[in-house]
Coordinates of C-alpha atoms in Angstrom, one line a residue:
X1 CA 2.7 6.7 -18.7
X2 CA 3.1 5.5 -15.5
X3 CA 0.5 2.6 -13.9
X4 CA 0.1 0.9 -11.1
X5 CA -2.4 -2.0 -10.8
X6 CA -3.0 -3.9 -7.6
X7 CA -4.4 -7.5 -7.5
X8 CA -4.3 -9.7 -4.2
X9 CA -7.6 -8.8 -2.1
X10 CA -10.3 -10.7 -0.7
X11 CA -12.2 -12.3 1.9
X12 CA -10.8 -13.8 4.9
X13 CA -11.5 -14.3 8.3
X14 CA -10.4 -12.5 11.3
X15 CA -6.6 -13.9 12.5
X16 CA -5.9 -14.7 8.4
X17 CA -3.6 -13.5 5.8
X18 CA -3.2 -11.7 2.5
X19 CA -0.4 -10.5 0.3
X20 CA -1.8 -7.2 -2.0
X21 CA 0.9 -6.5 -5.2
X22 CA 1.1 -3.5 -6.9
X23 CA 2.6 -3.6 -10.4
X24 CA 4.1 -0.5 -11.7
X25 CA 5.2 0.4 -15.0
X26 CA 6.7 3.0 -16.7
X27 CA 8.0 4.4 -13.9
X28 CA 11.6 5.2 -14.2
X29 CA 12.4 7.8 -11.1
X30 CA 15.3 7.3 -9.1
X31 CA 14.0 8.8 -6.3
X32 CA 10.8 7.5 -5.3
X33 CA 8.1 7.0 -2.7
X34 CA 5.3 4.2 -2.9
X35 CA 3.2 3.3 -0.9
X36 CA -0.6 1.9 0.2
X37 CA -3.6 3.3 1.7
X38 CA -6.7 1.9 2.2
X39 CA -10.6 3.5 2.5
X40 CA -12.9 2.1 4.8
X41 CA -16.7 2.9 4.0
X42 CA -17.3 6.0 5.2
X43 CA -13.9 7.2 6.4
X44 CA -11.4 9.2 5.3
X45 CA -8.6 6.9 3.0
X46 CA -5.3 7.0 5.5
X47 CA -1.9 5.1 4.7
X48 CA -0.9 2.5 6.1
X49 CA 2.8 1.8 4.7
X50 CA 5.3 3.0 2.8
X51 CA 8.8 2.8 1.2
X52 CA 11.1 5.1 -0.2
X53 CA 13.8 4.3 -2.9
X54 CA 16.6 3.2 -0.4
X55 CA 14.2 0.7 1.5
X56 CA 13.5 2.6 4.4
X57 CA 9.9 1.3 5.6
X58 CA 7.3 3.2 7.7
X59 CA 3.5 1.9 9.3
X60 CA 0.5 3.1 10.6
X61 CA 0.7 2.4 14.1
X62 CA -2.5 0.5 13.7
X63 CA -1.0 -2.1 11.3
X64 CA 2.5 -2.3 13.1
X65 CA 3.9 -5.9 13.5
X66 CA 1.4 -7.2 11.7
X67 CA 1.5 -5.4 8.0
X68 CA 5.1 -5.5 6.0
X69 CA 6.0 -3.9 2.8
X70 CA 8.2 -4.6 0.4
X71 CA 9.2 -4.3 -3.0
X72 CA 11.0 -6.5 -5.5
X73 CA 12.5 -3.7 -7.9
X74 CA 13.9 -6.7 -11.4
X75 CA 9.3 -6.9 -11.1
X76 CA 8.6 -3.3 -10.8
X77 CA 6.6 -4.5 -7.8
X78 CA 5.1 -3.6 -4.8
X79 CA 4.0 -5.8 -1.9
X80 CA 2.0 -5.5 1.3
X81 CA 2.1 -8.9 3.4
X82 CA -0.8 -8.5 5.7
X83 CA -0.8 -11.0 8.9
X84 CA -3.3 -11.3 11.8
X85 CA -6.3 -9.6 9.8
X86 CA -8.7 -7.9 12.0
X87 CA -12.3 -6.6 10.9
X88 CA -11.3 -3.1 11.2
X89 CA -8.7 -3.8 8.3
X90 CA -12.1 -4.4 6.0
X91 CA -11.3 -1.5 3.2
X92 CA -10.4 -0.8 -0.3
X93 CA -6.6 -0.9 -1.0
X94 CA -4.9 1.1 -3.1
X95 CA -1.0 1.2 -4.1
X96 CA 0.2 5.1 -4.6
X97 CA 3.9 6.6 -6.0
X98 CA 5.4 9.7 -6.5
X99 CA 8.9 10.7 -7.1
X100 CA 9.5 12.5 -3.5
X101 CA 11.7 11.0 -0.6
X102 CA 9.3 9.6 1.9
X103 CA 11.4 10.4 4.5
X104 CA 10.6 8.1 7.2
X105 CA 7.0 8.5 7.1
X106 CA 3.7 7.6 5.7
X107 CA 3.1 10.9 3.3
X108 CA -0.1 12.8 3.1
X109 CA -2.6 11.8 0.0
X110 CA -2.0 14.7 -1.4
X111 CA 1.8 13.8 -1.9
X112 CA 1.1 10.9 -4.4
X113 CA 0.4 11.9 -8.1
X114 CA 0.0 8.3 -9.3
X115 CA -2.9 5.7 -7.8
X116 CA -3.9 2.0 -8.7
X117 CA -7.7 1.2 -9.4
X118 CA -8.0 -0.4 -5.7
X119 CA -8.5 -4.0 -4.5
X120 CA -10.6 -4.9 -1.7
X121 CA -10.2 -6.8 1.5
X122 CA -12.4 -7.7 3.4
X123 CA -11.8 -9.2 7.1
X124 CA -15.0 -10.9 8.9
X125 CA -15.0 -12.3 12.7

């Protein structure tokens, strides 16, 4: 059964850091996509970045040059390093996987079979 489970959110102010993890387990594809998305109180949850089995990265325009994702595969984990924190990055975070090729791109919601519970961030100015 496959989880994910996020942990790294919080509070910062506007121009500070965070680094969210996602640890999977029992996930054994090969060929994989994860990623992270995040939900904003009343919006629509959009990603924000993603990584595909062979390390090919893609971003949000909104959180480019400021957001990096990695992932350390001897932890089963997934990072997003989040620099320069605005306000508008205030939402609830969640790490997503499925076993597609990404592609080069974000991926829809609908794409991702497997979700974490969410962690929150929240940005003030």
């Amino acid at each position: 059964q496959v989880q994910l489970v996020e942990s790294g959110g919080g509070s910062v102010q506007a121009g500070g850091s965070l680094r969210l993890s996602c640890a999977a387990s029992g996930y054994t594809y090969s060929t994989y996509c994860m990623g992270w998305f995040r939900q904003a109180p009343g919006k629509e949850r959009e990603g924000v970045a993603a990584i595909d089995s062979d390390g090919s990265t893609s971003y949000a325009d909104s959180v480019k040059g400021r957001f990096t994702i990695s992932k350390d595969n001897a932890k089963n984990t997934l990072y997003l390093q989040m620099n320069s924190l605005k306000p508008e990055d205030t939402a609830m975070y969640y790490c997503a996987a499925d076993p597609f090729d990404c592609g080069g791109g974000l991926g829809m919601e609908t794409d991702f079979g497997y979700w974490g519970q969410g962690t929150q961030v929240t940005v003030s100015s």
